[in-house]
PDB file of C-alpha atoms and ligand atoms in Angstrom:
ATOM      1  CA  UNK A   1      16.737   3.008 -12.863  1.00 52.00           C
ATOM      2  CA  UNK A   2      16.669   1.209 -16.238  1.00 48.00           C
ATOM      3  CA  UNK A   3      13.370  -0.593 -15.781  1.00 48.00           C
ATOM      4  CA  UNK A   4      11.352   2.638 -15.607  1.00 44.00           C
ATOM      5  CA  UNK A   5      12.657   3.620 -19.060  1.00 46.00           C
ATOM      6  CA  UNK A   6      10.448   0.969 -20.691  1.00 83.00           C
ATOM      7  CA  UNK A   7       7.492   1.377 -18.340  1.00 97.00           C
ATOM      8  CA  UNK A   8       5.390   4.468 -17.714  1.00 98.00           C
ATOM      9  CA  UNK A   9       4.293   4.091 -14.135  1.00 98.00           C
ATOM     10  CA  UNK A  10       1.503   5.765 -12.181  1.00 98.00           C
ATOM     11  CA  UNK A  11       1.673   5.321  -8.405  1.00 98.00           C
ATOM     12  CA  UNK A  12      -1.678   5.363  -6.584  1.00 98.00           C
ATOM     13  CA  UNK A  13      -1.566   6.126  -2.869  1.00 98.00           C
ATOM     14  CA  UNK A  14      -4.603   5.165  -0.817  1.00 98.00           C
ATOM     15  CA  UNK A  15      -4.827   7.525   2.142  1.00 97.00           C
ATOM     16  CA  UNK A  16      -8.586   7.721   2.711  1.00 96.00           C
ATOM     17  CA  UNK A  17      -8.825   5.378   5.716  1.00 92.00           C
ATOM     18  CA  UNK A  18     -10.146   6.613   9.047  1.00 86.00           C
ATOM     19  CA  UNK A  19      -7.390   5.118  11.181  1.00 80.00           C
ATOM     20  CA  UNK A  20      -9.748   4.562  14.098  1.00 80.00           C
ATOM     21  CA  UNK A  21      -7.532   1.849  15.602  1.00 82.00           C
ATOM     22  CA  UNK A  22      -4.721   4.374  16.098  1.00 86.00           C
ATOM     23  CA  UNK A  23      -7.030   6.457  18.277  1.00 82.00           C
ATOM     24  CA  UNK A  24      -5.628   9.872  17.247  1.00 83.00           C
ATOM     25  CA  UNK A  25      -9.036  11.272  16.266  1.00 84.00           C
ATOM     26  CA  UNK A  26      -7.742  12.301  12.807  1.00 88.00           C
ATOM     27  CA  UNK A  27      -7.463  10.279   9.579  1.00 90.00           C
ATOM     28  CA  UNK A  28      -4.454   7.982   9.743  1.00 91.00           C
ATOM     29  CA  UNK A  29      -2.603   9.705   6.898  1.00 93.00           C
ATOM     30  CA  UNK A  30      -2.474  12.874   9.029  1.00 94.00           C
ATOM     31  CA  UNK A  31      -1.153  11.155  12.181  1.00 94.00           C
ATOM     32  CA  UNK A  32       2.331  12.513  12.955  1.00 94.00           C
ATOM     33  CA  UNK A  33       5.380  10.286  12.593  1.00 94.00           C
ATOM     34  CA  UNK A  34       8.762  11.858  13.320  1.00 92.00           C
ATOM     35  CA  UNK A  35       6.936  15.218  13.571  1.00 92.00           C
ATOM     36  CA  UNK A  36       5.379  15.057  10.095  1.00 94.00           C
ATOM     37  CA  UNK A  37       2.112  13.577   8.788  1.00 95.00           C
ATOM     38  CA  UNK A  38       2.395   9.918   7.811  1.00 96.00           C
ATOM     39  CA  UNK A  39       1.371  10.723   4.218  1.00 96.00           C
ATOM     40  CA  UNK A  40       4.385  13.025   3.803  1.00 95.00           C
ATOM     41  CA  UNK A  41       6.724  10.098   4.539  1.00 95.00           C
ATOM     42  CA  UNK A  42       4.843   7.850   2.099  1.00 96.00           C
ATOM     43  CA  UNK A  43       5.029  10.438  -0.693  1.00 96.00           C
ATOM     44  CA  UNK A  44       8.699  11.241  -0.042  1.00 94.00           C
ATOM     45  CA  UNK A  45       9.441   7.500  -0.254  1.00 95.00           C
ATOM     46  CA  UNK A  46       7.718   7.306  -3.647  1.00 96.00           C
ATOM     47  CA  UNK A  47       9.561  10.377  -4.931  1.00 95.00           C
ATOM     48  CA  UNK A  48      12.876   8.961  -3.660  1.00 93.00           C
ATOM     49  CA  UNK A  49      12.257   5.665  -5.469  1.00 95.00           C
ATOM     50  CA  UNK A  50      12.143   7.663  -8.712  1.00 95.00           C
ATOM     51  CA  UNK A  51       9.812   5.282 -10.569  1.00 97.00           C
ATOM     52  CA  UNK A  52       6.642   7.411 -10.945  1.00 97.00           C
ATOM     53  CA  UNK A  53       5.708   9.665 -13.846  1.00 96.00           C
ATOM     54  CA  UNK A  54       2.394  10.365 -12.092  1.00 97.00           C
ATOM     55  CA  UNK A  55       1.134  10.061  -8.499  1.00 98.00           C
ATOM     56  CA  UNK A  56      -2.561  10.011  -7.577  1.00 98.00           C
ATOM     57  CA  UNK A  57      -3.487  10.272  -3.897  1.00 98.00           C
ATOM     58  CA  UNK A  58      -6.937   9.300  -2.552  1.00 98.00           C
ATOM     59  CA  UNK A  59      -7.795  11.270   0.613  1.00 97.00           C
ATOM     60  CA  UNK A  60     -10.975  11.236   2.725  1.00 95.00           C
ATOM     61  CA  UNK A  61     -13.727  13.233   1.011  1.00 94.00           C
ATOM     62  CA  UNK A  62     -13.615  16.879   2.081  1.00 92.00           C
ATOM     63  CA  UNK A  63     -10.312  16.550   3.976  1.00 94.00           C
ATOM     64  CA  UNK A  64      -8.862  19.944   3.069  1.00 95.00           C
ATOM     65  CA  UNK A  65      -5.955  19.530   5.508  1.00 94.00           C
ATOM     66  CA  UNK A  66      -4.696  16.412   3.703  1.00 95.00           C
ATOM     67  CA  UNK A  67      -5.170  18.102   0.316  1.00 95.00           C
ATOM     68  CA  UNK A  68      -3.047  21.008   1.582  1.00 95.00           C
ATOM     69  CA  UNK A  69      -0.361  18.570   2.807  1.00 94.00           C
ATOM     70  CA  UNK A  70      -0.153  16.970  -0.651  1.00 95.00           C
ATOM     71  CA  UNK A  71      -0.111  20.381  -2.348  1.00 94.00           C
ATOM     72  CA  UNK A  72       2.755  21.668  -0.202  1.00 91.00           C
ATOM     73  CA  UNK A  73       4.745  18.506  -0.940  1.00 90.00           C
ATOM     74  CA  UNK A  74       4.033  18.993  -4.655  1.00 91.00           C
ATOM     75  CA  UNK A  75       5.570  22.476  -4.411  1.00 88.00           C
ATOM     76  CA  UNK A  76       8.543  21.111  -2.431  1.00 85.00           C
ATOM     77  CA  UNK A  77       9.164  18.365  -5.014  1.00 84.00           C
ATOM     78  CA  UNK A  78       8.616  20.543  -8.091  1.00 84.00           C
ATOM     79  CA  UNK A  79      11.350  20.099 -10.689  1.00 83.00           C
ATOM     80  CA  UNK A  80      11.827  19.243 -14.323  1.00 76.00           C
ATOM     81  CA  UNK A  81      11.460  15.471 -13.930  1.00 83.00           C
ATOM     82  CA  UNK A  82       9.103  15.514 -10.987  1.00 90.00           C
ATOM     83  CA  UNK A  83       5.902  13.500 -11.353  1.00 95.00           C
ATOM     84  CA  UNK A  84       2.519  15.141 -11.689  1.00 94.00           C
ATOM     85  CA  UNK A  85       0.636  14.734  -8.366  1.00 96.00           C
ATOM     86  CA  UNK A  86      -3.181  14.642  -8.306  1.00 96.00           C
ATOM     87  CA  UNK A  87      -5.487  14.423  -5.267  1.00 97.00           C
ATOM     88  CA  UNK A  88      -8.860  12.646  -5.496  1.00 97.00           C
ATOM     89  CA  UNK A  89     -11.662  11.969  -3.029  1.00 97.00           C
ATOM     90  CA  UNK A  90     -11.446   8.390  -1.754  1.00 97.00           C
ATOM     91  CA  UNK A  91     -14.385   6.070  -1.095  1.00 94.00           C
ATOM     92  CA  UNK A  92     -15.864   4.258   1.870  1.00 93.00           C
ATOM     93  CA  UNK A  93     -13.770   1.127   1.198  1.00 93.00           C
ATOM     94  CA  UNK A  94     -10.137   0.719   0.141  1.00 94.00           C
ATOM     95  CA  UNK A  95     -11.259  -0.755  -3.193  1.00 94.00           C
ATOM     96  CA  UNK A  96     -13.386   2.352  -3.872  1.00 94.00           C
ATOM     97  CA  UNK A  97     -10.437   4.609  -3.026  1.00 96.00           C
ATOM     98  CA  UNK A  98      -8.235   2.686  -5.470  1.00 97.00           C
ATOM     99  CA  UNK A  99     -10.957   2.960  -8.149  1.00 96.00           C
ATOM    100  CA  UNK A 100     -11.148   6.753  -7.634  1.00 97.00           C
ATOM    101  CA  UNK A 101      -7.381   7.119  -8.070  1.00 98.00           C
ATOM    102  CA  UNK A 102      -7.340   4.706 -11.021  1.00 98.00           C
ATOM    103  CA  UNK A 103      -9.858   6.940 -12.800  1.00 97.00           C
ATOM    104  CA  UNK A 104      -7.280   9.759 -13.140  1.00 98.00           C
ATOM    105  CA  UNK A 105      -4.384   7.622 -14.401  1.00 98.00           C
ATOM    106  CA  UNK A 106      -2.989   8.900 -17.726  1.00 97.00           C
ATOM    107  CA  UNK A 107      -4.132   6.738 -20.647  1.00 94.00           C
ATOM    108  CA  UNK A 108      -0.566   6.301 -21.900  1.00 95.00           C
ATOM    109  CA  UNK A 109       0.642   4.724 -18.631  1.00 98.00           C
ATOM    110  CA  UNK A 110       1.723   1.107 -18.974  1.00 98.00           C
ATOM    111  CA  UNK A 111       1.659   0.169 -15.302  1.00 98.00           C
ATOM    112  CA  UNK A 112       0.328   1.073 -11.898  1.00 98.00           C
ATOM    113  CA  UNK A 113       1.773   0.660  -8.424  1.00 98.00           C
ATOM    114  CA  UNK A 114      -0.721   0.834  -5.557  1.00 98.00           C
ATOM    115  CA  UNK A 115       0.627   1.816  -2.175  1.00 98.00           C
ATOM    116  CA  UNK A 116      -0.970   2.088   1.277  1.00 98.00           C
ATOM    117  CA  UNK A 117      -0.242   5.506   2.816  1.00 97.00           C
ATOM    118  CA  UNK A 118      -0.242   3.528   6.058  1.00 96.00           C
ATOM    119  CA  UNK A 119       3.167   2.078   5.040  1.00 97.00           C
ATOM    120  CA  UNK A 120       5.212   5.285   5.262  1.00 96.00           C
ATOM    121  CA  UNK A 121       8.683   3.727   5.558  1.00 95.00           C
ATOM    122  CA  UNK A 122       8.776   1.439   2.506  1.00 96.00           C
ATOM    123  CA  UNK A 123      12.361   1.521   1.184  1.00 94.00           C
ATOM    124  CA  UNK A 124      13.130   2.395  -2.461  1.00 95.00           C
ATOM    125  CA  UNK A 125      14.497  -1.144  -2.951  1.00 95.00           C
ATOM    126  CA  UNK A 126      11.006  -2.590  -2.630  1.00 97.00           C
ATOM    127  CA  UNK A 127       9.649  -0.249  -5.353  1.00 97.00           C
ATOM    128  CA  UNK A 128      12.577  -1.244  -7.547  1.00 97.00           C
ATOM    129  CA  UNK A 129      11.973  -4.992  -7.046  1.00 98.00           C
ATOM    130  CA  UNK A 130       8.304  -4.602  -7.984  1.00 98.00           C
ATOM    131  CA  UNK A 131       9.135  -2.512 -11.066  1.00 98.00           C
ATOM    132  CA  UNK A 132      11.830  -4.987 -12.151  1.00 98.00           C
ATOM    133  CA  UNK A 133       9.288  -7.806 -12.030  1.00 98.00           C
ATOM    134  CA  UNK A 134       6.810  -5.762 -14.119  1.00 98.00           C
ATOM    135  CA  UNK A 135       9.582  -4.905 -16.584  1.00 97.00           C
ATOM    136  CA  UNK A 136      10.325  -8.642 -16.789  1.00 97.00           C
ATOM    137  CA  UNK A 137       6.776  -9.360 -17.971  1.00 97.00           C
ATOM    138  CA  UNK A 138       4.710  -9.842 -14.788  1.00 98.00           C
ATOM    139  CA  UNK A 139       1.127  -8.568 -15.079  1.00 98.00           C
ATOM    140  CA  UNK A 140       0.813  -8.491 -11.298  1.00 98.00           C
ATOM    141  CA  UNK A 141       3.405  -8.509  -8.515  1.00 98.00           C
ATOM    142  CA  UNK A 142       3.276  -8.213  -4.732  1.00 98.00           C
ATOM    143  CA  UNK A 143       6.031  -7.718  -2.131  1.00 98.00           C
ATOM    144  CA  UNK A 144       5.935 -10.224   0.720  1.00 98.00           C
ATOM    145  CA  UNK A 145       7.578 -11.362   3.920  1.00 98.00           C
ATOM    146  CA  UNK A 146       7.625 -14.876   5.353  1.00 97.00           C
ATOM    147  CA  UNK A 147       5.209 -15.328   8.264  1.00 97.00           C
ATOM    148  CA  UNK A 148       6.825 -15.967  11.646  1.00 96.00           C
ATOM    149  CA  UNK A 149       3.709 -16.868  13.639  1.00 97.00           C
ATOM    150  CA  UNK A 150       1.761 -20.069  13.143  1.00 98.00           C
ATOM    151  CA  UNK A 151      -1.501 -18.940  11.509  1.00 98.00           C
ATOM    152  CA  UNK A 152      -4.828 -20.706  12.118  1.00 98.00           C
ATOM    153  CA  UNK A 153      -8.305 -20.318  10.650  1.00 98.00           C
ATOM    154  CA  UNK A 154     -11.186 -20.133  13.124  1.00 98.00           C
ATOM    155  CA  UNK A 155     -14.962 -20.282  13.318  1.00 98.00           C
ATOM    156  CA  UNK A 156     -17.212 -18.833  15.988  1.00 97.00           C
ATOM    157  CA  UNK A 157     -17.635 -21.202  18.944  1.00 96.00           C
ATOM    158  CA  UNK A 158     -21.211 -22.176  19.938  1.00 95.00           C
ATOM    159  CA  UNK A 159     -22.758 -20.132  22.767  1.00 95.00           C
ATOM    160  CA  UNK A 160     -21.765 -21.438  26.188  1.00 95.00           C
ATOM    161  CA  UNK A 161     -18.424 -22.837  24.923  1.00 96.00           C
ATOM    162  CA  UNK A 162     -15.287 -22.374  27.051  1.00 96.00           C
ATOM    163  CA  UNK A 163     -13.809 -20.032  24.374  1.00 96.00           C
ATOM    164  CA  UNK A 164     -15.017 -17.482  21.797  1.00 95.00           C
ATOM    165  CA  UNK A 165     -13.722 -19.243  18.692  1.00 97.00           C
ATOM    166  CA  UNK A 166     -12.793 -22.741  17.545  1.00 98.00           C
ATOM    167  CA  UNK A 167      -9.744 -23.577  15.450  1.00 98.00           C
ATOM    168  CA  UNK A 168     -10.778 -24.976  12.065  1.00 98.00           C
ATOM    169  CA  UNK A 169      -7.384 -25.425  10.414  1.00 98.00           C
ATOM    170  CA  UNK A 170      -3.643 -24.715  10.329  1.00 98.00           C
ATOM    171  CA  UNK A 171      -2.212 -23.883   6.883  1.00 98.00           C
ATOM    172  CA  UNK A 172       1.447 -24.891   6.397  1.00 98.00           C
ATOM    173  CA  UNK A 173       3.481 -21.888   7.563  1.00 98.00           C
ATOM    174  CA  UNK A 174       6.149 -22.478   4.927  1.00 97.00           C
ATOM    175  CA  UNK A 175       3.557 -21.592   2.259  1.00 97.00           C
ATOM    176  CA  UNK A 176       2.235 -18.429   3.965  1.00 98.00           C
ATOM    177  CA  UNK A 177       3.394 -14.887   3.166  1.00 98.00           C
ATOM    178  CA  UNK A 178       2.420 -11.532   4.664  1.00 98.00           C
ATOM    179  CA  UNK A 179       1.653  -9.327   1.674  1.00 98.00           C
ATOM    180  CA  UNK A 180       2.658  -5.670   1.586  1.00 98.00           C
ATOM    181  CA  UNK A 181       2.466  -2.781  -0.866  1.00 98.00           C
ATOM    182  CA  UNK A 182       3.377  -1.314  -3.345  1.00 98.00           C
ATOM    183  CA  UNK A 183       1.595  -3.903  -5.481  1.00 98.00           C
ATOM    184  CA  UNK A 184       2.377  -3.565  -9.185  1.00 98.00           C
ATOM    185  CA  UNK A 185       0.084  -4.197 -12.141  1.00 98.00           C
ATOM    186  CA  UNK A 186      -0.135  -3.899 -15.871  1.00 98.00           C
ATOM    187  CA  UNK A 187      -2.631  -1.028 -16.297  1.00 98.00           C
ATOM    188  CA  UNK A 188      -5.087  -2.860 -18.599  1.00 97.00           C
ATOM    189  CA  UNK A 189      -5.120  -5.910 -16.279  1.00 98.00           C
ATOM    190  CA  UNK A 190      -5.827  -3.764 -13.220  1.00 97.00           C
ATOM    191  CA  UNK A 191      -8.585  -1.818 -14.978  1.00 97.00           C
ATOM    192  CA  UNK A 192     -10.246  -5.111 -15.960  1.00 96.00           C
ATOM    193  CA  UNK A 193      -9.979  -6.406 -12.380  1.00 95.00           C
ATOM    194  CA  UNK A 194     -11.493  -3.231 -10.945  1.00 92.00           C
ATOM    195  CA  UNK A 195     -14.331  -3.185 -13.490  1.00 92.00           C
ATOM    196  CA  UNK A 196     -15.364  -6.596 -12.074  1.00 86.00           C
ATOM    197  CA  UNK A 197     -15.251  -5.112  -8.553  1.00 84.00           C
ATOM    198  CA  UNK A 198     -17.396  -2.104  -9.458  1.00 86.00           C
ATOM    199  CA  UNK A 199     -20.651  -4.082  -9.181  1.00 83.00           C
ATOM    200  CA  UNK A 200     -19.998  -5.564  -5.736  1.00 86.00           C
ATOM    201  CA  UNK A 201     -22.120  -4.869  -2.642  1.00 88.00           C
ATOM    202  CA  UNK A 202     -20.718  -2.655   0.140  1.00 88.00           C
ATOM    203  CA  UNK A 203     -20.011  -5.767   2.203  1.00 89.00           C
ATOM    204  CA  UNK A 204     -18.203  -7.521  -0.668  1.00 88.00           C
ATOM    205  CA  UNK A 205     -16.217  -4.354  -1.460  1.00 86.00           C
ATOM    206  CA  UNK A 206     -15.093  -4.079   2.179  1.00 89.00           C
ATOM    207  CA  UNK A 207     -13.750  -7.648   1.961  1.00 91.00           C
ATOM    208  CA  UNK A 208     -11.294  -6.656  -0.813  1.00 92.00           C
ATOM    209  CA  UNK A 209      -8.204  -6.073   1.300  1.00 93.00           C
ATOM    210  CA  UNK A 210      -5.728  -5.788  -1.576  1.00 94.00           C
ATOM    211  CA  UNK A 211      -5.777  -5.387  -5.342  1.00 96.00           C
ATOM    212  CA  UNK A 212      -3.950  -8.605  -6.153  1.00 97.00           C
ATOM    213  CA  UNK A 213      -6.946 -10.653  -4.963  1.00 96.00           C
ATOM    214  CA  UNK A 214      -9.062  -9.124  -7.760  1.00 96.00           C
ATOM    215  CA  UNK A 215      -6.428 -10.078 -10.327  1.00 96.00           C
ATOM    216  CA  UNK A 216      -6.080 -13.570  -8.821  1.00 96.00           C
ATOM    217  CA  UNK A 217      -9.838 -14.031  -9.276  1.00 93.00           C
ATOM    218  CA  UNK A 218      -9.321 -13.484 -13.031  1.00 94.00           C
ATOM    219  CA  UNK A 219      -6.770 -16.326 -13.125  1.00 96.00           C
ATOM    220  CA  UNK A 220      -3.833 -13.985 -13.835  1.00 97.00           C
ATOM    221  CA  UNK A 221      -0.540 -15.140 -12.215  1.00 98.00           C
ATOM    222  CA  UNK A 222       0.547 -12.860  -9.377  1.00 98.00           C
ATOM    223  CA  UNK A 223       4.309 -12.899  -8.777  1.00 98.00           C
ATOM    224  CA  UNK A 224       5.971 -12.353  -5.404  1.00 98.00           C
ATOM    225  CA  UNK A 225       9.122 -10.336  -4.646  1.00 98.00           C
ATOM    226  CA  UNK A 226      10.832  -9.747  -1.305  1.00 98.00           C
ATOM    227  CA  UNK A 227       9.234  -7.035   0.844  1.00 97.00           C
ATOM    228  CA  UNK A 228      10.786  -5.310   3.854  1.00 95.00           C
ATOM    229  CA  UNK A 229      10.365  -5.124   7.621  1.00 93.00           C
ATOM    230  CA  UNK A 230      10.469  -1.338   7.156  1.00 93.00           C
ATOM    231  CA  UNK A 231       7.291  -1.607   5.126  1.00 96.00           C
ATOM    232  CA  UNK A 232       5.124  -2.361   8.168  1.00 96.00           C
ATOM    233  CA  UNK A 233       1.513  -1.149   7.985  1.00 96.00           C
ATOM    234  CA  UNK A 234       0.811   1.274  10.808  1.00 95.00           C
ATOM    235  CA  UNK A 235      -2.508   0.202  12.297  1.00 94.00           C
ATOM    236  CA  UNK A 236      -2.155   0.193  16.091  1.00 93.00           C
ATOM    237  CA  UNK A 237      -0.335   2.471  18.588  1.00 93.00           C
ATOM    238  CA  UNK A 238       2.326  -0.260  18.903  1.00 95.00           C
ATOM    239  CA  UNK A 239       3.038  -0.045  15.161  1.00 95.00           C
ATOM    240  CA  UNK A 240       3.452   3.717  15.497  1.00 94.00           C
ATOM    241  CA  UNK A 241       5.972   3.262  18.324  1.00 93.00           C
ATOM    242  CA  UNK A 242       7.943   0.829  16.204  1.00 93.00           C
ATOM    243  CA  UNK A 243       7.928   3.187  13.215  1.00 94.00           C
ATOM    244  CA  UNK A 244       9.144   6.072  15.413  1.00 93.00           C
ATOM    245  CA  UNK A 245      11.956   3.814  16.650  1.00 91.00           C
ATOM    246  CA  UNK A 246      12.853   2.913  13.061  1.00 91.00           C
ATOM    247  CA  UNK A 247      13.045   6.593  12.142  1.00 89.00           C
ATOM    248  CA  UNK A 248      14.979   8.055  15.027  1.00 83.00           C
ATOM    249  CA  UNK A 249      15.342   5.783  18.013  1.00 68.00           C
ATOM    250  CA  UNK A 250      18.243   3.618  19.099  1.00 64.00           C
ATOM    251  CA  UNK A 251      16.970   0.860  16.824  1.00 62.00           C
ATOM    252  CA  UNK A 252      17.516   2.937  13.667  1.00 68.00           C
ATOM    253  CA  UNK A 253      21.223   2.226  13.070  1.00 60.00           C
ATOM    254  CA  UNK A 254      20.725  -1.471  13.764  1.00 58.00           C
ATOM    255  CA  UNK A 255      17.662  -1.876  11.555  1.00 54.00           C
ATOM    256  CA  UNK A 256      18.586  -4.046   8.622  1.00 53.00           C
ATOM    257  CA  UNK A 257      16.801  -4.608   5.348  1.00 55.00           C
ATOM    258  CA  UNK A 258      14.800  -7.819   5.492  1.00 49.00           C
TER     259      UNK A 258
HETATM  260  O1  LIG B 301      -7.618  -0.136   6.829  1.00 85.07           O
HETATM  261  P1  LIG B 301      -6.782  -0.821   5.793  1.00 85.07           P
HETATM  262  O2  LIG B 301      -5.730  -1.682   6.340  1.00 85.07           O
HETATM  263  O3  LIG B 301      -7.596  -1.472   4.722  1.00 85.07           O
HETATM  264  O4  LIG B 301      -6.046   0.396   5.060  1.00 85.07           O
HETATM  265  C1  LIG B 301      -5.053   0.194   4.080  1.00 85.07           C
HETATM  266  C2  LIG B 301      -4.864   1.477   3.296  1.00 85.07           C
HETATM  267  O5  LIG B 301      -6.059   1.759   2.580  1.00 85.07           O
HETATM  268  C3  LIG B 301      -4.578   2.706   4.176  1.00 85.07           C
HETATM  269  O6  LIG B 301      -3.502   3.453   3.634  1.00 85.07           O
HETATM  270  C4  LIG B 301      -5.886   3.479   4.147  1.00 85.07           C
HETATM  271  O7  LIG B 301      -5.718   4.888   4.223  1.00 85.07           O
HETATM  272  C5  LIG B 301      -6.452   3.099   2.779  1.00 85.07           C
HETATM  273  N1  LIG B 301      -7.928   3.204   2.728  1.00 85.07           N
HETATM  274  C6  LIG B 301      -8.507   4.097   1.824  1.00 85.07           C
HETATM  275  N2  LIG B 301      -9.877   4.220   1.784  1.00 85.07           N
HETATM  276  C7  LIG B 301     -10.662   3.533   2.629  1.00 85.07           C
HETATM  277  C8  LIG B 301     -10.089   2.622   3.555  1.00 85.07           C
HETATM  278  C9  LIG B 301      -8.706   2.464   3.580  1.00 85.07           C
HETATM  279  O8  LIG B 301      -7.792   4.770   1.064  1.00 85.07           O
HETATM  280  N3  LIG B 301     -11.978   3.726   2.576  1.00 85.07           N
END
């Protein structure tokens, strides 16, 4: 695609989460989807998008099985224009895993896309929308979907109350978006944002649920492009069922971009 001619893009894949909520007893990136580890789908999606000159994957420290999975995919994808793929040890929070992958990004890269390995079915179109926005001058861009549920904020209810929490507010749904990945950044802007995060406590680091929030805190505008229902984050067994259906079940032919 034309946009990647002007930009030199490194794609960071964070795959170092434990995936406890899936209950498979192995890190989430290794959980099978359509008979193959989830990370394989994520990496194939990135390769198919054709926007990366480099891919850095953060895996759980010491996870030789995941390293081997990435290495065999590197062999499978090897070709003249294929991106260089590097594996790094992730950290105990997502932000630390991103920082570990960011540390190996080539100095001559202009931009970085950060993708959750837990979103294995992200279509190429979403990568292309994010890259187009970066090529158009955005320093930060996130893919998003409109929220269908009414979302409320809550506080803990006092002991002895007839419920566990109390509603404290209802933001206007028309202004809410569910944010996905890949999130795209100008490399220098992202490095600056992560250098601010480096000094945070473990608790503060754990509260960084995406990279855009670090850039927002610097006052940099974060642009939004359309995400995809295919880009769901696999967190619970129900998500896994849905992803299997998207891949091969009766839903697959009817599943439309949106
Ligand atoms: O659990 P959470 O929703 O934050 O995970 C989002 C992504 O971040 C997943 O792909 C997961 O593998 C990754 N992650 C990571 N290192 C951690 C925690 C999460 O790479 N310590």
